[in-house]
Amino acid sequence: MSPRYPTSNVFYRRLTEEMSTAVRGEGIYLYDQDGNEFIDGSGGALVVNVGHGVAEIANSMANQAHKLAYVNGLHFTNEPVEALAREVAAFTPEGLNHVYFLSSGSAATEAAIKLARQYWCEKGRDQKYRIIARTPGYHGNTLAALSVSGRPSSREIFEPLLQDFSFVPAPMEYRCPTDLSFEEFGDQCASHLEATIEKEGPELVAAFIAEPVIGASAGGVVSPPGYFAKIREICDRHDVLFIVDEVLTGMGRTGKWLAVDREDVAPDILTLGKGLSGGYAPLSALVVRDEIVDTIAQKSGAFSFNQTFSHTPVAAAAGLSTIQYLKDHELVARSAQMGVYFLEQLQTLRSSEIVGDVRGIGLLAGVEYVENRDTKEPFPPEFKIAERIRKAAFEERLILWSTTRYLPSNNGDLSVLGPPFVITKDQVDELVKRLKSAIETIEENL
Ligand SMILES: Cc1ncc(COP(=O)(O)O)c(C=O)c1O
């Protein structure tokens, strides 16, 4: 019998479903207790980049745990943390050379918001506290992170607990107004940011936060060329820090080490998570512009974000080893190359009447389902289309990530895909075949 609520003592994320017990992973595959083999089409939550079961990473974590499992960042630094910070600073934009390690993407967002606030206070501009974010967008589930997440389905019942921050639209090609080119739409969205800063009062605005490619909430949405350069200019003009959230897109997911590498734009604070340790340990990071760290060093002397599990050696060993593996096997270039084939094959899903859009970059893709392809009208949320497709795919032994109600109109259904970078062409074909079959099953039963 599979474990389930209420007989198991685990408080599951989904209480009404039977849970398979995963026992092993290898490459793109996961195996459950009955020996069923699943394709991990979303790398869990867009986490697993190097693949499952990499012995080198497991061994380096075990060796580190034998030598030194834990020290508190207040008392000591440690060798893996020092080495990982050097590695991360080497591939992040120039001028961002200081890395603060944490253990989740949400914590990294919280820390980025608090750091922006602390920086302005220490510069003597303690009126600045407001954050502006984008919709759609997702930066985590803790309260401040959710306060900057433009994703109605995650916010809903928590609204009374959230900070009242402002949102501006993110340019999406699929939902671009028909009378504008995508570039013009990008300009319009960037102008919206400037108008919002001016309306709020630049003296109050501390930072703007954005995903360089929208991940979990919108499935691989790429901005038009020049959009982020305009955002950078606007932030500079108004003394607003620019936070780039690369928790999902970093570490090769979009075919470059970082998604901002395509933009020729450097943020003030950059967050990493998920693929930073390939899923082998809970690990995230803030990568921070020197001037911000120097300001704090010269004033209070400490960033006020104490966490028991910051700067921990075993997680850092996992991160170091993951980066080494990505380099040794040239997996970032592979994500770019295989991503082209992956997106081409996914386009064949358009033969289904309910597939409105297939988008993405590198090995990050979104398949959007709509009720009417001509008007792009989404399904009513109660149809739970993406969720039903996720479940049908599980029956086909394919793991997907599903997103529902991602649009401000409180609807919009997506499957989000992001397999490990080691996926082969044959495996891509098999993944697409299983997804097609899952979509057809739901389409036939509408
Ligand atoms: C862009 C982005 N930022 C932050 C987070 C939050 O990360 P975590 O779930 O590790 O807290 C996520 C999670 O999906 C994300 O996609």
Coordinates of C-alpha atoms and ligand atoms in Angstrom, one line a residue:
M1 CA 0.0 0.0 0.0
S2 CA 1.2 3.5 -0.8
P3 CA 1.5 5.8 2.1
R4 CA -1.2 8.4 2.5
Y5 CA -2.8 10.7 4.9
P6 CA -4.1 10.1 7.6
T7 CA -2.3 6.7 8.2
S8 CA 1.2 8.2 7.6
N9 CA 2.7 10.6 10.1
V10 CA 3.9 12.9 7.3
F11 CA 2.0 16.2 6.8
Y12 CA 2.0 15.9 3.0
R13 CA 1.9 18.8 0.5
R14 CA -1.1 17.2 -1.0
L15 CA -3.3 15.4 1.6
T16 CA -5.9 13.9 -0.8
E17 CA -3.6 12.0 -3.1
E18 CA -1.8 8.7 -2.6
M19 CA 2.0 9.2 -2.6
S20 CA 4.4 7.1 -4.5
T21 CA 7.7 6.7 -2.6
A22 CA 10.7 7.7 -4.7
V23 CA 13.7 5.5 -3.8
R24 CA 16.3 6.2 -6.4
G25 CA 17.3 8.6 -9.2
E26 CA 19.7 8.3 -12.2
G27 CA 20.2 10.9 -15.0
I28 CA 16.7 12.0 -16.1
Y29 CA 14.9 9.1 -14.4
L30 CA 13.3 8.6 -11.0
Y31 CA 12.3 5.2 -9.6
D32 CA 9.6 4.5 -7.1
Q33 CA 9.2 1.7 -4.5
D34 CA 7.5 -0.6 -7.1
G35 CA 10.3 -0.1 -9.7
N36 CA 8.3 2.2 -11.9
E37 CA 10.5 4.5 -14.0
F38 CA 9.6 8.2 -14.4
I39 CA 11.0 10.8 -16.7
D40 CA 11.8 13.8 -14.5
G41 CA 10.5 16.3 -17.1
S42 CA 10.6 19.3 -14.7
G43 CA 13.7 18.4 -12.7
G44 CA 11.4 18.4 -9.7
A45 CA 10.7 22.1 -9.2
L46 CA 13.1 23.1 -12.1
V47 CA 16.0 22.2 -9.8
V48 CA 17.8 19.2 -11.1
N49 CA 20.3 20.4 -13.8
V50 CA 23.2 17.9 -13.6
G51 CA 20.9 14.9 -13.3
H52 CA 20.0 12.5 -10.5
G53 CA 22.5 10.1 -8.9
V54 CA 25.8 11.9 -9.6
A55 CA 28.3 10.0 -7.4
E56 CA 30.9 12.8 -7.4
I57 CA 28.5 15.3 -5.8
A58 CA 27.3 12.7 -3.2
N59 CA 30.9 11.8 -2.4
S60 CA 32.0 15.4 -1.9
M61 CA 29.1 16.1 0.4
A62 CA 29.9 12.9 2.4
N63 CA 33.6 13.8 2.6
Q64 CA 32.7 17.3 3.8
A65 CA 30.3 15.9 6.4
H66 CA 33.0 13.6 7.8
K67 CA 35.4 16.5 8.0
L68 CA 33.2 19.3 9.2
A69 CA 29.4 19.2 9.0
Y70 CA 28.3 22.4 10.6
V71 CA 29.7 25.7 11.9
N72 CA 27.8 28.9 12.5
G73 CA 28.6 31.8 10.2
L74 CA 29.0 34.0 13.3
H75 CA 32.0 32.1 14.6
F76 CA 33.8 30.7 11.5
T77 CA 34.1 30.7 7.8
N78 CA 34.9 27.4 6.1
E79 CA 36.8 26.1 3.1
P80 CA 33.8 25.1 0.8
V81 CA 32.0 28.4 1.4
E82 CA 35.2 30.4 0.5
A83 CA 35.8 28.3 -2.7
L84 CA 32.1 28.4 -3.8
A85 CA 31.9 32.2 -3.3
R86 CA 35.0 32.5 -5.6
E87 CA 33.4 30.3 -8.2
V88 CA 30.1 32.1 -8.1
A89 CA 31.7 35.6 -8.3
A90 CA 33.6 34.3 -11.4
F91 CA 30.5 33.8 -13.5
T92 CA 28.3 36.6 -12.1
P93 CA 28.4 40.1 -13.6
E94 CA 31.3 42.4 -13.0
G95 CA 31.2 44.3 -9.8
L96 CA 29.1 41.6 -8.0
N97 CA 31.8 39.9 -6.0
H98 CA 30.2 39.1 -2.6
V99 CA 28.1 36.0 -2.0
Y100 CA 25.8 35.4 1.0
F101 CA 24.7 31.8 1.3
L102 CA 21.2 30.7 2.4
S103 CA 19.1 27.6 2.1
S104 CA 16.1 28.5 -0.1
G105 CA 15.0 30.7 -2.9
S106 CA 12.4 32.3 -0.7
A107 CA 15.0 33.2 1.9
A108 CA 17.2 34.7 -0.8
T109 CA 14.3 36.9 -1.9
E110 CA 13.6 38.0 1.7
A111 CA 17.3 38.7 2.1
A112 CA 17.5 40.8 -1.1
I113 CA 14.5 42.9 0.1
K114 CA 16.0 43.4 3.5
L115 CA 19.5 44.1 2.1
A116 CA 18.0 46.8 -0.2
R117 CA 16.3 48.4 2.8
Q118 CA 19.4 48.2 5.0
Y119 CA 21.6 49.6 2.3
W120 CA 19.5 52.7 1.9
C121 CA 19.2 53.2 5.7
E122 CA 23.0 53.1 6.0
K123 CA 23.3 55.6 3.2
G124 CA 21.1 57.9 5.3
R125 CA 18.1 57.5 3.1
D126 CA 15.9 55.7 5.5
Q127 CA 12.6 56.7 3.8
K128 CA 13.3 54.2 1.1
Y129 CA 11.5 50.9 1.7
R130 CA 9.1 50.3 -1.1
I131 CA 9.6 47.4 -3.6
I132 CA 8.2 47.2 -7.1
A133 CA 7.7 43.8 -8.8
R134 CA 6.2 42.4 -11.9
T135 CA 3.1 40.4 -12.8
P136 CA 3.3 37.6 -13.7
G137 CA 6.2 36.7 -11.5
Y138 CA 7.2 34.5 -8.6
H139 CA 9.9 35.0 -6.0
G140 CA 8.9 32.6 -3.2
N141 CA 6.3 31.7 -0.6
T142 CA 7.4 33.4 2.6
L143 CA 5.5 36.6 3.4
A144 CA 7.8 39.3 1.9
A145 CA 8.7 37.0 -1.1
L146 CA 5.0 36.4 -1.7
S147 CA 4.4 40.2 -1.3
V148 CA 6.5 40.7 -4.5
S149 CA 5.1 37.7 -6.3
G150 CA 2.5 38.5 -9.0
R151 CA 0.8 35.2 -9.0
P152 CA -2.8 35.4 -7.8
S153 CA -3.2 31.7 -7.0
S154 CA -0.3 31.8 -4.4
R155 CA -1.4 35.0 -2.8
E156 CA -5.2 34.7 -2.4
I157 CA -5.9 33.7 1.2
F158 CA -2.7 35.3 2.5
E159 CA -3.5 38.8 1.1
P160 CA -4.2 40.3 4.6
L161 CA -0.7 39.3 5.7
L162 CA 1.1 40.7 2.6
Q163 CA 2.9 44.0 2.2
D164 CA 1.1 46.4 -0.1
F165 CA 3.8 46.6 -2.8
S166 CA 3.2 47.8 -6.4
F167 CA 3.3 45.7 -9.5
V168 CA 4.0 46.5 -13.2
P169 CA 3.2 44.3 -16.1
A170 CA 6.0 42.1 -17.6
P171 CA 6.1 41.9 -21.4
M172 CA 4.8 38.6 -22.7
E173 CA 4.9 37.9 -26.4
Y174 CA 1.9 35.6 -26.4
R175 CA -0.2 38.2 -24.7
C176 CA 1.2 41.3 -26.5
P177 CA -1.6 43.8 -27.4
T178 CA -2.4 43.3 -31.1
D179 CA -1.7 47.0 -32.0
L180 CA 1.9 46.9 -30.6
S181 CA 5.1 45.1 -31.7
F182 CA 6.7 43.1 -28.9
E183 CA 9.5 45.7 -28.7
E184 CA 6.9 48.4 -28.3
F185 CA 5.1 46.4 -25.7
G186 CA 8.5 46.1 -23.9
D187 CA 8.9 49.9 -24.0
Q188 CA 5.4 50.4 -22.7
C189 CA 6.0 48.0 -19.8
A190 CA 9.3 49.7 -19.0
S191 CA 7.6 53.1 -19.0
H192 CA 5.0 51.7 -16.6
L193 CA 7.9 51.1 -14.2
E194 CA 9.1 54.6 -14.5
A195 CA 5.5 56.0 -14.0
T196 CA 5.1 53.8 -10.9
I197 CA 8.3 55.0 -9.4
E198 CA 7.3 58.6 -10.0
K199 CA 3.8 58.0 -8.6
E200 CA 5.1 56.3 -5.4
G201 CA 7.9 58.9 -5.0
P202 CA 11.4 57.9 -5.9
E203 CA 12.5 58.9 -2.4
L204 CA 10.4 56.0 -1.1
V205 CA 11.3 53.3 -3.6
A206 CA 14.2 51.0 -2.5
A207 CA 14.2 48.3 -5.3
F208 CA 12.7 46.7 -8.3
I209 CA 12.7 42.9 -8.6
A210 CA 12.3 40.8 -11.7
E211 CA 13.0 37.4 -13.1
P212 CA 15.1 37.8 -16.3
V213 CA 13.1 35.0 -17.9
I214 CA 9.8 34.3 -16.1
G215 CA 9.9 30.7 -14.8
A216 CA 7.5 29.0 -12.5
S217 CA 4.6 31.5 -12.9
A218 CA 4.6 31.9 -16.7
G219 CA 6.8 29.1 -18.1
G220 CA 9.8 30.5 -20.0
V221 CA 8.8 34.0 -20.9
V222 CA 11.6 35.9 -22.6
S223 CA 11.5 39.7 -22.7
P224 CA 12.0 41.7 -25.9
P225 CA 15.6 42.9 -26.7
G226 CA 16.5 46.1 -24.9
Y227 CA 13.8 45.8 -22.3
F228 CA 16.2 45.1 -19.4
A229 CA 18.6 47.8 -20.5
K230 CA 15.8 50.3 -20.2
I231 CA 14.9 48.9 -16.8
R232 CA 18.5 49.4 -15.7
E233 CA 18.5 53.0 -16.9
I234 CA 15.2 53.8 -15.1
C235 CA 16.4 52.3 -11.8
D236 CA 19.7 54.3 -12.1
R237 CA 17.8 57.5 -12.8
H238 CA 15.7 57.2 -9.7
D239 CA 18.3 55.6 -7.3
V240 CA 16.3 52.3 -7.2
L241 CA 18.3 49.1 -6.7
F242 CA 17.7 46.4 -9.4
I243 CA 17.3 42.9 -8.0
V244 CA 17.5 40.1 -10.5
D245 CA 16.0 36.8 -9.4
E246 CA 17.9 33.9 -11.0
V247 CA 16.8 31.3 -8.5
L248 CA 15.2 29.3 -11.3
T249 CA 16.9 30.6 -14.5
G250 CA 20.5 30.6 -13.1
M251 CA 23.1 27.8 -13.3
G252 CA 22.6 27.0 -17.0
R253 CA 18.8 26.5 -17.2
T254 CA 18.3 29.0 -20.1
G255 CA 21.5 27.8 -21.9
K256 CA 23.8 30.4 -20.3
W257 CA 25.2 30.4 -16.8
L258 CA 22.8 33.2 -16.1
A259 CA 19.8 34.5 -18.0
V260 CA 21.0 38.1 -17.6
D261 CA 24.1 37.1 -19.6
R262 CA 21.9 37.6 -22.7
E263 CA 21.0 41.1 -21.6
D264 CA 24.4 42.8 -21.1
V265 CA 22.9 44.3 -18.0
A266 CA 24.2 44.0 -14.4
P267 CA 21.9 44.1 -11.5
D268 CA 22.8 45.3 -8.0
I269 CA 21.7 42.1 -6.3
L270 CA 21.3 38.7 -7.9
T271 CA 19.7 35.7 -6.3
L272 CA 20.5 32.0 -7.0
G273 CA 19.0 28.8 -5.7
K274 CA 17.6 25.6 -7.1
G275 CA 20.3 24.5 -9.6
L276 CA 23.1 26.0 -7.6
S277 CA 23.4 22.7 -5.8
G278 CA 21.7 20.6 -8.5
G279 CA 19.1 19.5 -5.9
Y280 CA 21.7 17.8 -3.8
A281 CA 21.4 20.2 -0.8
P282 CA 19.2 23.1 0.1
L283 CA 21.3 26.0 -1.0
S284 CA 20.7 29.5 -2.3
A285 CA 22.7 32.7 -2.5
L286 CA 22.6 36.5 -2.8
V287 CA 25.3 37.9 -5.0
V288 CA 25.9 41.5 -4.2
R289 CA 27.5 44.6 -5.8
D290 CA 30.6 45.7 -4.0
E291 CA 29.4 49.2 -3.2
I292 CA 26.5 47.8 -1.2
V293 CA 28.7 45.5 0.8
D294 CA 31.3 48.2 1.3
T295 CA 28.6 50.6 2.5
I296 CA 27.4 48.1 5.1
A297 CA 31.0 47.2 6.1
Q298 CA 31.8 50.9 6.8
K299 CA 28.6 51.6 8.7
S300 CA 26.9 48.9 10.8
G301 CA 29.4 46.2 9.9
A302 CA 26.9 43.4 9.4
F303 CA 24.0 42.5 7.2
S304 CA 21.0 41.9 9.5
F305 CA 19.9 38.5 8.2
N306 CA 21.0 35.8 10.6
Q307 CA 20.0 32.3 9.7
T308 CA 21.1 29.1 11.5
F309 CA 21.7 27.4 8.1
S310 CA 23.5 30.2 6.2
H311 CA 27.1 29.6 5.0
T312 CA 27.0 25.9 5.8
P313 CA 29.9 23.7 4.6
V314 CA 28.0 20.5 3.4
A315 CA 25.6 22.6 1.2
A316 CA 28.5 24.6 -0.1
A317 CA 30.4 21.4 -1.0
A318 CA 27.3 20.3 -3.0
G319 CA 27.4 23.6 -4.8
L320 CA 31.1 23.5 -5.6
S321 CA 30.8 19.9 -6.9
T322 CA 27.7 20.8 -9.0
I323 CA 29.6 23.7 -10.6
Q324 CA 32.6 21.4 -11.3
Y325 CA 30.3 18.8 -12.9
L326 CA 28.5 21.4 -15.0
K327 CA 32.0 22.6 -16.3
D328 CA 33.6 19.1 -16.7
H329 CA 30.6 17.9 -18.8
E330 CA 30.0 21.2 -20.6
L331 CA 26.4 21.0 -19.5
V332 CA 25.6 24.7 -19.9
A333 CA 26.4 24.5 -23.6
R334 CA 24.4 21.3 -23.8
S335 CA 21.4 23.0 -22.2
A336 CA 21.6 25.6 -25.0
Q337 CA 22.0 23.0 -27.8
M338 CA 19.5 20.4 -26.5
G339 CA 17.1 23.3 -25.7
V340 CA 16.8 24.1 -29.4
Y341 CA 15.8 20.5 -30.2
F342 CA 13.6 20.3 -27.1
L343 CA 11.6 23.4 -28.1
E344 CA 11.3 22.3 -31.7
Q345 CA 9.8 19.0 -30.6
L346 CA 7.5 20.6 -28.1
Q347 CA 6.1 22.8 -30.9
T348 CA 4.5 19.6 -32.3
L349 CA 2.1 19.8 -29.3
R350 CA 0.4 22.6 -31.1
S351 CA -1.5 19.9 -33.1
S352 CA -3.7 19.8 -30.0
E353 CA -6.6 22.3 -30.0
I354 CA -6.1 23.3 -26.4
V355 CA -2.4 24.2 -26.8
G356 CA -2.3 28.0 -27.3
D357 CA 1.5 28.6 -26.9
V358 CA 4.7 26.7 -26.6
R359 CA 7.6 29.0 -25.4
G360 CA 10.9 29.0 -23.6
I361 CA 14.6 29.1 -23.9
G362 CA 17.3 26.6 -23.2
L363 CA 15.9 23.7 -21.2
L364 CA 13.1 25.8 -19.7
A365 CA 9.7 25.6 -21.5
G366 CA 6.1 26.4 -20.9
V367 CA 3.1 24.9 -22.7
E368 CA 0.0 27.2 -22.3
Y369 CA -3.5 25.7 -22.5
V370 CA -6.4 27.9 -23.7
E371 CA -10.1 27.3 -24.3
N372 CA -10.1 29.4 -27.5
R373 CA -6.9 29.6 -29.6
D374 CA -8.2 32.6 -31.7
T375 CA -9.0 34.8 -28.7
K376 CA -6.4 33.2 -26.4
E377 CA -9.1 33.0 -23.8
P378 CA -7.9 30.8 -20.9
F379 CA -10.0 27.9 -19.5
P380 CA -12.1 28.8 -16.4
P381 CA -9.9 28.1 -13.4
E382 CA -12.4 25.4 -12.0
F383 CA -11.5 23.2 -15.0
K384 CA -8.0 22.8 -13.4
I385 CA -6.6 21.9 -16.9
A386 CA -2.9 22.1 -16.0
E387 CA -3.4 20.1 -12.8
R388 CA -5.4 17.4 -14.7
I389 CA -2.6 17.2 -17.3
R390 CA 0.0 16.9 -14.6
K391 CA -1.8 14.0 -13.1
A392 CA -2.4 12.4 -16.5
A393 CA 1.3 12.8 -17.3
F394 CA 2.2 11.1 -13.9
E395 CA 0.1 8.1 -15.1
E396 CA 2.3 8.2 -18.2
R397 CA 5.3 8.2 -15.9
L398 CA 6.3 11.8 -16.8
I399 CA 6.9 14.4 -14.0
L400 CA 5.7 17.9 -14.9
W401 CA 5.3 21.2 -13.1
S402 CA 1.9 22.8 -13.4
T403 CA 0.9 26.4 -13.0
T404 CA -2.7 27.6 -12.7
R405 CA -4.2 31.0 -12.4
Y406 CA -1.0 32.8 -13.3
L407 CA -2.7 35.8 -15.0
P408 CA -4.0 38.9 -13.2
S409 CA -7.4 37.8 -14.4
N410 CA -7.0 34.8 -12.1
N411 CA -6.9 32.2 -14.8
G412 CA -4.2 30.8 -17.2
D413 CA -2.9 27.2 -17.3
L414 CA 0.5 26.0 -18.0
S415 CA 2.8 22.9 -17.9
V416 CA 6.3 24.0 -17.1
L417 CA 9.1 21.8 -18.3
G418 CA 12.8 21.7 -17.4
P419 CA 14.5 18.3 -17.6
P420 CA 18.1 17.7 -16.4
F421 CA 20.7 18.9 -18.9
V422 CA 21.9 15.4 -19.6
I423 CA 18.7 14.5 -21.5
T424 CA 19.4 12.9 -24.9
K425 CA 17.4 13.5 -28.2
D426 CA 15.7 10.1 -27.8
Q427 CA 14.7 10.9 -24.3
V428 CA 13.3 14.3 -25.5
D429 CA 11.2 12.4 -28.1
E430 CA 9.9 10.1 -25.4
L431 CA 9.1 13.0 -23.0
V432 CA 7.2 14.8 -25.7
K433 CA 5.3 11.6 -26.7
R434 CA 4.2 11.1 -23.1
L435 CA 3.1 14.7 -22.7
K436 CA 1.2 14.6 -26.0
S437 CA -0.6 11.5 -24.7
A438 CA -1.5 13.2 -21.4
I439 CA -2.8 16.3 -23.2
E440 CA -4.9 14.1 -25.5
T441 CA -6.4 12.2 -22.5
I442 CA -7.6 15.4 -21.0
E443 CA -8.7 17.0 -24.3
E444 CA -10.9 13.9 -25.0
N445 CA -12.6 14.2 -21.6
L446 CA -13.3 17.9 -21.7
Ligands
LIG1 C1 12.3 32.7 -9.5 C2 12.1 32.1 -8.2 N1 12.4 32.7 -7.1 C3 12.3 32.2 -5.9 C4 11.7 31.0 -5.7 C5 11.5 30.4 -4.3 O1 12.4 29.4 -4.1 P1 12.2 28.3 -3.0 O2 11.0 27.5 -3.4 O3 13.5 27.5 -2.9 O4 11.9 29.0 -1.7 C6 11.3 30.3 -6.8 C7 10.7 28.9 -6.7 O5 10.1 28.4 -7.6 C8 11.5 30.8 -8.1 O6 11.1 30.2 -9.2

